[in-house]
mmCIF file of C-alpha atoms and ligand atoms in Angstrom:
data_model
loop_
_atom_site.group_PDB
_atom_site.id
_atom_site.type_symbol
_atom_site.label_atom_id
_atom_site.label_comp_id
_atom_site.label_asym_id
_atom_site.label_seq_id
_atom_site.Cartn_x
_atom_site.Cartn_y
_atom_site.Cartn_z
ATOM 1 C CA UNK A 19 52.007 -39.171 -47.816
ATOM 2 C CA UNK A 20 49.582 -41.370 -45.386
ATOM 3 C CA UNK A 21 52.733 -41.876 -43.398
ATOM 4 C CA UNK A 22 52.011 -38.618 -42.742
ATOM 5 C CA UNK A 23 48.658 -38.259 -42.404
ATOM 6 C CA UNK A 24 49.308 -41.486 -39.229
ATOM 7 C CA UNK A 25 52.481 -39.016 -37.846
ATOM 8 C CA UNK A 26 49.964 -35.948 -38.188
ATOM 9 C CA UNK A 27 47.257 -37.806 -36.419
ATOM 10 C CA UNK A 28 48.868 -38.899 -33.615
ATOM 11 C CA UNK A 29 51.138 -36.075 -32.518
ATOM 12 C CA UNK A 30 47.942 -34.186 -31.520
ATOM 13 C CA UNK A 31 46.027 -36.636 -30.035
ATOM 14 C CA UNK A 32 49.461 -36.789 -27.968
ATOM 15 C CA UNK A 33 49.050 -32.630 -27.492
ATOM 16 C CA UNK A 34 45.436 -33.246 -27.296
ATOM 17 C CA UNK A 35 46.075 -35.293 -23.346
ATOM 18 C CA UNK A 36 48.730 -32.012 -22.432
ATOM 19 C CA UNK A 37 45.399 -29.349 -22.414
ATOM 20 C CA UNK A 38 43.614 -29.199 -19.506
ATOM 21 C CA UNK A 39 42.088 -25.850 -19.563
ATOM 22 C CA UNK A 40 39.803 -23.914 -22.177
ATOM 23 C CA UNK A 41 42.442 -21.570 -23.569
ATOM 24 C CA UNK A 42 45.055 -24.196 -24.277
ATOM 25 C CA UNK A 43 41.887 -26.691 -26.229
ATOM 26 C CA UNK A 44 41.639 -23.491 -28.143
ATOM 27 C CA UNK A 45 45.873 -23.009 -29.234
ATOM 28 C CA UNK A 46 45.463 -27.208 -29.351
ATOM 29 C CA UNK A 47 42.990 -26.737 -32.375
ATOM 30 C CA UNK A 48 44.351 -23.573 -34.784
ATOM 31 C CA UNK A 49 47.350 -26.289 -34.669
ATOM 32 C CA UNK A 50 46.205 -28.285 -35.633
ATOM 33 C CA UNK A 51 42.469 -27.988 -38.041
ATOM 34 C CA UNK A 52 43.246 -24.237 -37.801
ATOM 35 C CA UNK A 53 43.786 -23.289 -41.329
ATOM 36 C CA UNK A 54 48.028 -23.269 -41.681
ATOM 37 C CA UNK A 55 47.760 -26.865 -39.641
ATOM 38 C CA UNK A 56 49.747 -30.257 -41.015
ATOM 39 C CA UNK A 57 46.252 -31.408 -42.145
ATOM 40 C CA UNK A 58 45.043 -28.633 -44.262
ATOM 41 C CA UNK A 59 48.422 -27.972 -45.856
ATOM 42 C CA UNK A 60 47.532 -32.493 -47.434
ATOM 43 C CA UNK A 61 44.678 -30.913 -48.250
ATOM 44 C CA UNK A 62 46.220 -28.014 -49.416
ATOM 45 C CA UNK A 63 48.586 -30.410 -51.561
ATOM 46 C CA UNK A 64 46.003 -33.059 -53.215
ATOM 47 C CA UNK A 65 45.660 -31.726 -55.909
ATOM 48 C CA UNK A 66 49.830 -31.868 -57.063
ATOM 49 C CA UNK A 67 49.552 -36.269 -56.705
ATOM 50 C CA UNK A 68 49.304 -38.834 -59.165
ATOM 51 C CA UNK A 69 45.526 -38.977 -59.983
ATOM 52 C CA UNK A 70 45.403 -42.344 -59.026
ATOM 53 C CA UNK A 71 46.935 -42.248 -55.175
ATOM 54 C CA UNK A 72 44.814 -38.772 -55.020
ATOM 55 C CA UNK A 73 40.806 -40.457 -53.784
ATOM 56 C CA UNK A 74 43.003 -42.932 -51.059
ATOM 57 C CA UNK A 75 44.595 -39.665 -49.491
ATOM 58 C CA UNK A 76 41.745 -37.416 -49.709
ATOM 59 C CA UNK A 77 40.013 -40.320 -47.967
ATOM 60 C CA UNK A 78 42.496 -41.420 -44.848
ATOM 61 C CA UNK A 79 43.433 -37.032 -44.907
ATOM 62 C CA UNK A 80 38.897 -36.876 -44.271
ATOM 63 C CA UNK A 81 39.155 -39.890 -41.681
ATOM 64 C CA UNK A 82 41.785 -37.973 -38.937
ATOM 65 C CA UNK A 83 40.719 -34.767 -40.119
ATOM 66 C CA UNK A 84 37.110 -36.375 -38.154
ATOM 67 C CA UNK A 85 38.845 -38.756 -36.127
ATOM 68 C CA UNK A 86 40.522 -34.993 -34.482
ATOM 69 C CA UNK A 87 37.346 -33.333 -34.197
ATOM 70 C CA UNK A 88 36.089 -35.868 -32.498
ATOM 71 C CA UNK A 89 38.665 -36.218 -30.412
ATOM 72 C CA UNK A 90 38.262 -32.404 -28.941
ATOM 73 C CA UNK A 91 34.883 -32.012 -28.806
ATOM 74 C CA UNK A 92 34.827 -34.651 -26.030
ATOM 75 C CA UNK A 93 38.294 -32.681 -24.799
ATOM 76 C CA UNK A 94 36.409 -29.883 -24.275
ATOM 77 C CA UNK A 95 33.292 -31.840 -22.995
ATOM 78 C CA UNK A 96 35.615 -33.554 -20.359
ATOM 79 C CA UNK A 97 36.906 -29.535 -19.692
ATOM 80 C CA UNK A 98 33.296 -29.193 -19.005
ATOM 81 C CA UNK A 99 32.360 -31.093 -17.001
ATOM 82 C CA UNK A 100 36.097 -30.497 -14.777
ATOM 83 C CA UNK A 101 36.270 -26.835 -14.526
ATOM 84 C CA UNK A 102 31.714 -27.703 -12.845
ATOM 85 C CA UNK A 103 33.695 -30.447 -10.400
ATOM 86 C CA UNK A 104 35.645 -27.739 -9.249
ATOM 87 C CA UNK A 105 33.007 -24.481 -9.793
ATOM 88 C CA UNK A 106 31.184 -26.995 -7.567
ATOM 89 C CA UNK A 107 33.757 -27.814 -4.014
ATOM 90 C CA UNK A 108 34.588 -23.670 -3.741
ATOM 91 C CA UNK A 109 31.286 -22.406 -4.281
ATOM 92 C CA UNK A 110 29.079 -25.082 -1.822
ATOM 93 C CA UNK A 111 25.708 -24.428 -0.378
ATOM 94 C CA UNK A 112 25.486 -24.827 2.782
ATOM 95 C CA UNK A 113 22.275 -26.329 3.031
ATOM 96 C CA UNK A 114 22.220 -26.682 6.376
ATOM 97 C CA UNK A 115 22.910 -22.381 7.508
ATOM 98 C CA UNK A 116 19.661 -20.681 8.460
ATOM 99 C CA UNK A 117 18.387 -18.295 6.283
ATOM 100 C CA UNK A 118 18.128 -14.617 6.966
ATOM 101 C CA UNK A 119 14.605 -14.320 8.925
ATOM 102 C CA UNK A 120 11.961 -12.065 6.902
ATOM 103 C CA UNK A 121 10.847 -9.263 9.344
ATOM 104 C CA UNK A 122 6.641 -9.025 9.260
ATOM 105 C CA UNK A 123 5.231 -6.147 8.610
ATOM 106 C CA UNK A 124 1.719 -4.987 10.143
ATOM 107 C CA UNK A 125 -0.510 -2.458 9.953
ATOM 108 C CA UNK A 126 0.066 0.385 10.586
ATOM 109 C CA UNK A 127 -1.954 1.794 14.523
ATOM 110 C CA UNK A 128 -4.611 4.268 12.651
ATOM 111 C CA UNK A 129 -5.215 1.541 10.062
ATOM 112 C CA UNK A 130 -5.459 -1.390 12.949
ATOM 113 C CA UNK A 131 -7.992 1.571 14.247
ATOM 114 C CA UNK A 132 -9.963 2.474 11.516
ATOM 115 C CA UNK A 133 -10.714 -1.402 10.702
ATOM 116 C CA UNK A 134 -11.423 -1.665 14.451
ATOM 117 C CA UNK A 135 -14.457 0.480 14.011
ATOM 118 C CA UNK A 136 -15.491 -0.718 10.795
ATOM 119 C CA UNK A 137 -15.719 -4.156 12.454
ATOM 120 C CA UNK A 138 -18.099 -2.186 15.427
ATOM 121 C CA UNK A 139 -20.541 -0.708 12.580
ATOM 122 C CA UNK A 140 -20.439 -3.112 10.312
ATOM 123 C CA UNK A 141 -21.812 -5.742 13.331
ATOM 124 C CA UNK A 142 -24.701 -2.316 12.946
ATOM 125 C CA UNK A 143 -25.536 -2.935 9.706
ATOM 126 C CA UNK A 144 -23.165 0.233 8.646
ATOM 127 C CA UNK A 145 -22.128 0.015 5.077
ATOM 128 C CA UNK A 146 -18.280 1.623 3.947
ATOM 129 C CA UNK A 147 -19.120 4.813 1.786
ATOM 130 C CA UNK A 148 -15.537 6.288 0.303
ATOM 131 C CA UNK A 149 -16.078 9.972 -0.316
ATOM 132 C CA UNK A 150 -12.958 12.132 -2.306
ATOM 133 C CA UNK A 151 -10.654 14.567 -0.058
ATOM 134 C CA UNK A 152 -10.196 17.485 -2.573
ATOM 135 C CA UNK A 153 -13.739 19.093 -2.099
ATOM 136 C CA UNK A 154 -15.249 22.035 -3.730
ATOM 137 C CA UNK A 155 -16.346 24.720 -1.134
ATOM 138 C CA UNK A 156 -19.547 23.717 -2.060
ATOM 139 C CA UNK A 157 -19.714 20.384 -0.925
ATOM 140 C CA UNK A 158 -17.606 21.487 2.422
ATOM 141 C CA UNK A 159 -19.896 23.522 2.880
ATOM 142 C CA UNK A 160 -22.152 25.994 1.138
ATOM 143 C CA UNK A 161 -24.409 22.604 1.604
ATOM 144 C CA UNK A 162 -24.109 21.814 5.564
ATOM 145 C CA UNK A 163 -25.229 24.569 5.662
ATOM 146 C CA UNK A 164 -21.922 27.025 6.264
ATOM 147 C CA UNK A 165 -22.866 29.673 4.580
ATOM 148 C CA UNK A 166 -19.067 32.178 3.164
ATOM 149 C CA UNK A 167 -18.087 34.216 5.808
ATOM 150 C CA UNK A 168 -20.261 32.020 8.032
ATOM 151 C CA UNK A 169 -18.031 31.971 11.358
ATOM 152 C CA UNK A 170 -18.282 28.412 12.385
ATOM 153 C CA UNK A 171 -15.934 28.462 8.841
ATOM 154 C CA UNK A 172 -13.469 29.989 10.473
ATOM 155 C CA UNK A 173 -12.885 26.489 13.173
ATOM 156 C CA UNK A 174 -11.715 24.872 9.915
ATOM 157 C CA UNK A 175 -8.440 26.903 8.322
ATOM 158 C CA UNK A 176 -8.099 25.220 5.329
ATOM 159 C CA UNK A 177 -6.325 24.489 2.596
ATOM 160 C CA UNK A 178 -7.118 26.117 -0.488
ATOM 161 C CA UNK A 179 -5.608 24.385 -4.474
ATOM 162 C CA UNK A 180 -7.862 26.406 -6.625
ATOM 163 C CA UNK A 181 -10.112 29.966 -5.727
ATOM 164 C CA UNK A 182 -9.626 32.520 -8.720
ATOM 165 C CA UNK A 183 -12.471 34.799 -9.667
ATOM 166 C CA UNK A 184 -13.585 32.312 -12.296
ATOM 167 C CA UNK A 185 -14.653 30.318 -9.240
ATOM 168 C CA UNK A 186 -16.476 33.262 -7.289
ATOM 169 C CA UNK A 187 -17.904 31.588 -3.514
ATOM 170 C CA UNK A 188 -16.798 28.092 -5.147
ATOM 171 C CA UNK A 189 -13.349 27.471 -4.622
ATOM 172 C CA UNK A 190 -11.490 23.912 -4.749
ATOM 173 C CA UNK A 191 -10.057 22.738 -0.924
ATOM 174 C CA UNK A 192 -8.427 19.711 0.651
ATOM 175 C CA UNK A 193 -11.747 19.020 2.797
ATOM 176 C CA UNK A 194 -11.699 20.000 5.873
ATOM 177 C CA UNK A 195 -14.447 17.263 7.436
ATOM 178 C CA UNK A 196 -15.713 13.583 6.276
ATOM 179 C CA UNK A 197 -19.162 15.525 6.174
ATOM 180 C CA UNK A 198 -19.563 16.521 2.385
ATOM 181 C CA UNK A 199 -19.553 12.900 2.029
ATOM 182 C CA UNK A 200 -22.844 13.369 4.196
ATOM 183 C CA UNK A 201 -24.619 15.283 0.278
ATOM 184 C CA UNK A 202 -22.459 12.609 -1.978
ATOM 185 C CA UNK A 203 -23.913 9.502 0.296
ATOM 186 C CA UNK A 204 -27.449 11.451 0.279
ATOM 187 C CA UNK A 205 -27.930 12.040 -3.436
ATOM 188 C CA UNK A 206 -26.279 8.726 -4.831
ATOM 189 C CA UNK A 207 -29.546 6.599 -2.902
ATOM 190 C CA UNK A 208 -32.156 9.056 -3.372
ATOM 191 C CA UNK A 209 -31.197 8.988 -6.755
ATOM 192 C CA UNK A 210 -31.663 4.514 -6.894
ATOM 193 C CA UNK A 211 -35.626 5.825 -6.487
ATOM 194 C CA UNK A 212 -36.050 9.619 -5.876
ATOM 195 C CA UNK A 213 -39.637 9.926 -5.235
ATOM 196 C CA UNK A 214 -38.677 6.655 -2.278
ATOM 197 C CA UNK A 215 -35.042 7.572 -1.124
ATOM 198 C CA UNK A 216 -34.333 4.208 0.249
ATOM 199 C CA UNK A 217 -33.234 4.201 3.821
ATOM 200 C CA UNK A 218 -28.777 5.247 4.163
ATOM 201 C CA UNK A 219 -26.875 3.441 6.726
ATOM 202 C CA UNK A 220 -23.100 4.550 6.536
ATOM 203 C CA UNK A 221 -20.040 4.264 7.721
ATOM 204 C CA UNK A 222 -17.363 7.294 5.968
ATOM 205 C CA UNK A 223 -13.602 6.846 6.542
ATOM 206 C CA UNK A 224 -10.763 8.838 4.558
ATOM 207 C CA UNK A 225 -8.403 11.758 5.680
ATOM 208 C CA UNK A 226 -9.160 15.346 6.195
ATOM 209 C CA UNK A 227 -7.031 18.204 6.049
ATOM 210 C CA UNK A 228 -7.280 21.734 8.078
ATOM 211 C CA UNK A 229 -3.756 24.872 7.983
ATOM 212 C CA UNK A 230 -3.909 23.778 11.764
ATOM 213 C CA UNK A 231 -1.379 25.335 14.176
ATOM 214 C CA UNK A 232 0.374 21.417 14.428
ATOM 215 C CA UNK A 233 0.268 20.497 18.608
ATOM 216 C CA UNK A 234 0.198 17.095 20.056
ATOM 217 C CA UNK A 235 -3.793 16.888 19.762
ATOM 218 C CA UNK A 236 -3.327 18.626 16.863
ATOM 219 C CA UNK A 237 -2.547 17.312 13.068
ATOM 220 C CA UNK A 238 -2.369 18.949 9.656
ATOM 221 C CA UNK A 239 -3.484 16.156 8.278
ATOM 222 C CA UNK A 240 -5.745 12.823 9.859
ATOM 223 C CA UNK A 241 -8.045 10.731 9.225
ATOM 224 C CA UNK A 242 -11.523 11.309 10.129
ATOM 225 C CA UNK A 243 -14.889 8.313 10.558
ATOM 226 C CA UNK A 244 -18.398 10.088 9.471
ATOM 227 C CA UNK A 245 -22.176 8.137 10.086
ATOM 228 C CA UNK A 246 -24.648 8.871 8.902
ATOM 229 C CA UNK A 247 -28.234 6.801 9.200
ATOM 230 C CA UNK A 248 -31.132 8.371 7.733
ATOM 231 C CA UNK A 249 -34.745 7.022 7.550
ATOM 232 C CA UNK A 250 -39.003 8.112 8.608
ATOM 233 C CA UNK A 251 -38.846 7.415 12.548
ATOM 234 C CA UNK A 252 -34.862 8.145 13.741
ATOM 235 C CA UNK A 253 -34.591 9.249 16.487
ATOM 236 C CA UNK A 254 -31.845 11.091 18.869
ATOM 237 C CA UNK A 255 -32.697 7.995 21.091
ATOM 238 C CA UNK A 256 -31.553 6.348 18.189
ATOM 239 C CA UNK A 257 -27.923 8.304 17.813
ATOM 240 C CA UNK A 258 -27.173 8.449 21.262
ATOM 241 C CA UNK A 259 -28.485 4.109 21.998
ATOM 242 C CA UNK A 260 -25.619 3.409 18.423
ATOM 243 C CA UNK A 261 -22.513 5.748 19.682
ATOM 244 C CA UNK A 262 -22.784 4.456 23.103
ATOM 245 C CA UNK A 263 -23.067 0.870 21.623
ATOM 246 C CA UNK A 264 -19.966 1.691 19.304
ATOM 247 C CA UNK A 265 -17.683 2.911 22.662
ATOM 248 C CA UNK A 266 -18.613 0.343 24.937
ATOM 249 C CA UNK A 267 -17.584 -2.201 21.728
ATOM 250 C CA UNK A 268 -14.266 -0.499 21.705
ATOM 251 C CA UNK A 269 -14.033 0.708 25.093
ATOM 252 C CA UNK A 270 -15.074 -2.028 27.016
ATOM 253 C CA UNK A 271 -18.292 -3.548 28.356
ATOM 254 C CA UNK A 272 -18.356 -1.235 31.317
ATOM 255 C CA UNK A 273 -17.258 2.061 30.018
ATOM 256 C CA UNK A 274 -20.090 4.990 31.185
ATOM 257 C CA UNK A 275 -20.430 8.055 28.427
ATOM 258 C CA UNK A 276 -22.632 11.639 28.496
ATOM 259 C CA UNK A 277 -23.880 13.183 25.751
ATOM 260 C CA UNK A 278 -22.692 17.407 25.924
ATOM 261 C CA UNK A 279 -24.713 19.968 24.086
ATOM 262 C CA UNK A 280 -22.731 21.729 21.340
ATOM 263 C CA UNK A 281 -23.012 22.873 17.260
ATOM 264 C CA UNK A 282 -22.297 22.360 14.396
ATOM 265 C CA UNK A 283 -24.556 24.007 11.597
ATOM 266 C CA UNK A 284 -25.003 20.788 9.651
ATOM 267 C CA UNK A 285 -27.356 18.829 12.662
ATOM 268 C CA UNK A 286 -29.968 20.198 15.153
ATOM 269 C CA UNK A 287 -29.547 19.864 17.508
ATOM 270 C CA UNK A 288 -25.181 18.968 18.115
ATOM 271 C CA UNK A 289 -23.331 17.088 20.919
ATOM 272 C CA UNK A 290 -20.848 16.052 22.124
ATOM 273 C CA UNK A 291 -19.744 12.790 23.256
ATOM 274 C CA UNK A 292 -16.745 12.261 25.626
ATOM 275 C CA UNK A 293 -16.055 8.982 27.316
ATOM 276 C CA UNK A 294 -15.425 8.232 31.883
ATOM 277 C CA UNK A 295 -11.806 8.259 31.423
ATOM 278 C CA UNK A 296 -11.052 5.291 31.802
ATOM 279 C CA UNK A 297 -7.486 6.869 33.654
ATOM 280 C CA UNK A 298 -8.299 7.343 36.947
ATOM 281 C CA UNK A 299 -12.880 6.262 37.426
ATOM 282 C CA UNK A 300 -13.936 9.528 36.744
ATOM 283 C CA UNK A 301 -11.636 11.194 38.894
ATOM 284 C CA UNK A 302 -9.724 13.391 37.520
ATOM 285 C CA UNK A 303 -6.374 13.394 36.399
ATOM 286 C CA UNK A 304 -4.268 14.738 33.824
ATOM 287 C CA UNK A 305 -5.272 12.921 31.188
ATOM 288 C CA UNK A 306 -8.739 14.224 31.141
ATOM 289 C CA UNK A 307 -7.808 17.908 32.709
ATOM 290 C CA UNK A 308 -9.459 16.830 36.107
ATOM 291 C CA UNK A 309 -12.643 16.197 34.549
ATOM 292 C CA UNK A 310 -13.269 12.379 34.897
ATOM 293 C CA UNK A 311 -13.824 12.334 31.021
ATOM 294 C CA UNK A 312 -12.864 12.970 27.403
ATOM 295 C CA UNK A 313 -14.226 13.962 24.608
ATOM 296 C CA UNK A 314 -14.346 11.316 21.486
ATOM 297 C CA UNK A 315 -16.898 12.154 18.574
ATOM 298 C CA UNK A 316 -18.904 15.133 17.530
ATOM 299 C CA UNK A 317 -22.747 14.087 16.594
ATOM 300 C CA UNK A 318 -26.615 14.971 16.313
ATOM 301 C CA UNK A 319 -29.864 14.356 14.036
ATOM 302 C CA UNK A 320 -29.034 15.666 10.469
ATOM 303 C CA UNK A 321 -29.801 19.333 10.099
ATOM 304 C CA UNK A 322 -33.967 19.753 7.377
ATOM 305 C CA UNK A 323 -31.914 22.020 4.943
ATOM 306 C CA UNK A 324 -29.178 18.888 5.017
ATOM 307 C CA UNK A 325 -31.684 16.796 4.344
ATOM 308 C CA UNK A 326 -33.179 18.258 1.708
ATOM 309 C CA UNK A 327 -29.625 20.004 -0.250
ATOM 310 C CA UNK A 328 -29.368 15.606 -0.119
ATOM 311 C CA UNK A 329 -32.482 15.576 -1.940
ATOM 312 C CA UNK A 330 -33.979 13.331 1.151
ATOM 313 C CA UNK A 331 -37.416 15.708 2.064
ATOM 314 C CA UNK A 332 -36.916 16.744 5.865
ATOM 315 C CA UNK A 333 -40.747 16.333 6.653
ATOM 316 C CA UNK A 334 -40.888 12.814 5.657
ATOM 317 C CA UNK A 335 -36.881 11.258 6.870
ATOM 318 C CA UNK A 336 -35.264 12.438 9.704
ATOM 319 C CA UNK A 337 -31.177 10.682 10.459
ATOM 320 C CA UNK A 338 -28.345 11.029 12.982
ATOM 321 C CA UNK A 339 -24.961 11.738 11.818
ATOM 322 C CA UNK A 340 -21.687 12.045 13.873
ATOM 323 C CA UNK A 341 -18.087 12.686 13.152
ATOM 324 C CA UNK A 342 -15.064 11.169 15.547
ATOM 325 C CA UNK A 343 -11.496 10.466 14.458
ATOM 326 C CA UNK A 344 -9.485 7.166 14.839
ATOM 327 C CA UNK A 345 -6.050 8.601 15.734
ATOM 328 C CA UNK A 346 -7.666 10.300 18.663
ATOM 329 C CA UNK A 347 -9.386 7.355 19.185
ATOM 330 C CA UNK A 348 -6.660 5.700 19.615
ATOM 331 C CA UNK A 349 -4.179 7.728 22.381
ATOM 332 C CA UNK A 350 -6.689 7.569 23.948
ATOM 333 C CA UNK A 351 -6.727 2.986 23.837
ATOM 334 C CA UNK A 352 -3.547 3.334 24.052
ATOM 335 C CA UNK A 353 -2.880 6.347 26.339
ATOM 336 C CA UNK A 354 -0.526 8.159 23.348
ATOM 337 C CA UNK A 355 1.112 10.875 23.707
ATOM 338 C CA UNK A 356 1.509 12.978 20.992
ATOM 339 C CA UNK A 357 -0.543 12.647 17.684
ATOM 340 C CA UNK A 358 2.891 14.397 15.576
ATOM 341 C CA UNK A 359 3.939 10.565 16.075
ATOM 342 C CA UNK A 360 1.557 9.197 13.179
ATOM 343 C CA UNK A 361 3.223 10.221 10.663
ATOM 344 C CA UNK A 362 7.147 10.649 11.443
ATOM 345 C CA UNK A 363 7.291 7.110 10.147
ATOM 346 C CA UNK A 364 9.301 6.636 13.743
ATOM 347 C CA UNK A 365 9.426 2.382 13.775
ATOM 348 C CA UNK A 366 10.353 1.931 17.045
ATOM 349 C CA UNK A 367 6.655 4.527 17.787
ATOM 350 C CA UNK A 368 5.427 1.945 15.139
ATOM 351 C CA UNK A 369 6.668 -1.868 15.977
ATOM 352 C CA UNK A 370 5.008 -1.575 19.462
ATOM 353 C CA UNK A 371 0.937 -1.644 18.166
HETATM 354 C C1 FA5 B 427 -16.095 17.570 12.458
HETATM 355 O O1 FA5 B 427 -15.201 17.891 12.114
HETATM 356 C C2 FA5 B 427 -17.350 17.212 12.397
HETATM 357 N N1 FA5 B 427 -17.689 17.037 11.035
HETATM 358 C C3 FA5 B 427 -18.170 16.575 13.102
HETATM 359 C C4 FA5 B 427 -19.603 16.015 12.914
HETATM 360 C C5 FA5 B 427 -20.246 14.764 11.671
HETATM 361 C C6 FA5 B 427 -20.472 16.397 13.662
HETATM 362 C C7 FA5 B 427 -21.090 14.606 11.757
HETATM 363 C C8 FA5 B 427 -22.176 16.156 13.125
HETATM 364 C C9 FA5 B 427 -22.268 15.730 12.717
HETATM 365 P P1 FA5 B 427 -14.698 18.207 14.113
HETATM 366 O O2 FA5 B 427 -14.037 19.139 13.823
HETATM 367 O O3 FA5 B 427 -15.163 18.466 16.469
HETATM 368 O O4 FA5 B 427 -16.248 17.679 13.806
HETATM 369 O O5 FA5 B 427 -13.823 16.784 13.969
HETATM 370 C C10 FA5 B 427 -14.332 15.908 14.710
HETATM 371 C C11 FA5 B 427 -13.270 15.446 15.601
HETATM 372 O O6 FA5 B 427 -12.246 14.969 14.675
HETATM 373 C C12 FA5 B 427 -13.079 15.814 16.247
HETATM 374 O O7 FA5 B 427 -13.662 14.459 18.102
HETATM 375 C C13 FA5 B 427 -11.185 14.811 16.126
HETATM 376 O O8 FA5 B 427 -11.062 13.619 16.565
HETATM 377 C C14 FA5 B 427 -10.840 14.950 14.860
HETATM 378 N N2 FA5 B 427 -10.208 15.428 14.351
HETATM 379 C C15 FA5 B 427 -10.721 17.746 14.587
HETATM 380 N N3 FA5 B 427 -9.438 18.333 14.292
HETATM 381 C C16 FA5 B 427 -8.143 17.057 13.961
HETATM 382 C C17 FA5 B 427 -6.293 17.419 14.185
HETATM 383 N N4 FA5 B 427 -6.214 18.656 13.871
HETATM 384 N N5 FA5 B 427 -5.892 16.773 14.620
HETATM 385 C C18 FA5 B 427 -6.496 15.144 15.232
HETATM 386 N N6 FA5 B 427 -7.845 15.232 14.936
HETATM 387 C C19 FA5 B 427 -8.547 15.984 14.734
#
């Protein structure tokens, strides 16, 4: 039996030398260490041996088994090393290859223009006040002095999203301008100290929506930046000084501007501001439609009714407000001909800025 064990061990170790892959290694394990292997049969036959031989044969059989198990583990490790070596050879990483270039994102031209506007007004002491895009008729129109059925509403055809008999004269709509934010802001400021409401210096940027015939100058969705300054002794001179300074900082120190009388229900007096056409220098061209001037915003002194709707006593306080379209300003600065390019998402356009 001991001789048989030596033969079993030698045969197994010799055949292990030929094992070169994982599959044959598993076959080897079944053949030499599996349940019906010659070695296991020795263990099975142990009971039939004379009593005095059993410990000697048993010990040797266990040694052979351990020897084969160690050899199996070593061969298994060696095969893994070999496989890894082969993999490293075939899948070599060439670190000298140039990497894939990362394309840099950029800010949308509307965002860039908005940020320039924020920057200019921040330097003049104006803070950004955010206001909602979904409004009630009351805030979008009524508190700004547009009563129901007022003809000035027709300039701002609207997207109504909730009407119904329960809302009567106060349907819900997408805001048509940023001006309702004036009321929200004034009420918020006035609530801090109702007897002595603090001065207001804010700009209110954001998206506006109008049920508009889309053209190269009119979109259904566009940004506005509203401005509001309320305090004691604020005059039309402050309005003109602030906005002329804005125009110089935005379009260049040499730019000339003018104010034309206009009408908005929530300002009195009201005006529109033009800058001198920088394409023709004021002589008259296609861009300025031969007028020599380009309109950039609407403005005026806050109407007394609007001041009191915001919680400010019009006998003590006055203020000015303005509203401009950043996309229109970007169109002027960069000579963009069609406002539809802003939201068409065409990289050939967007990558130019
Ligand atoms: C208003 O919306 C007033 N709320 C502005 C205002 C505020 C006046 C405070 C007085 C005091 P208007 O409808 O003119 O006014 O719009 C203001 C600016 O928004 C325009 O000068 C233009 O730049 C931009 N705008 C208006 N409609 C569109 C449109 N359909 N597409 C792109 N920009 C537009």
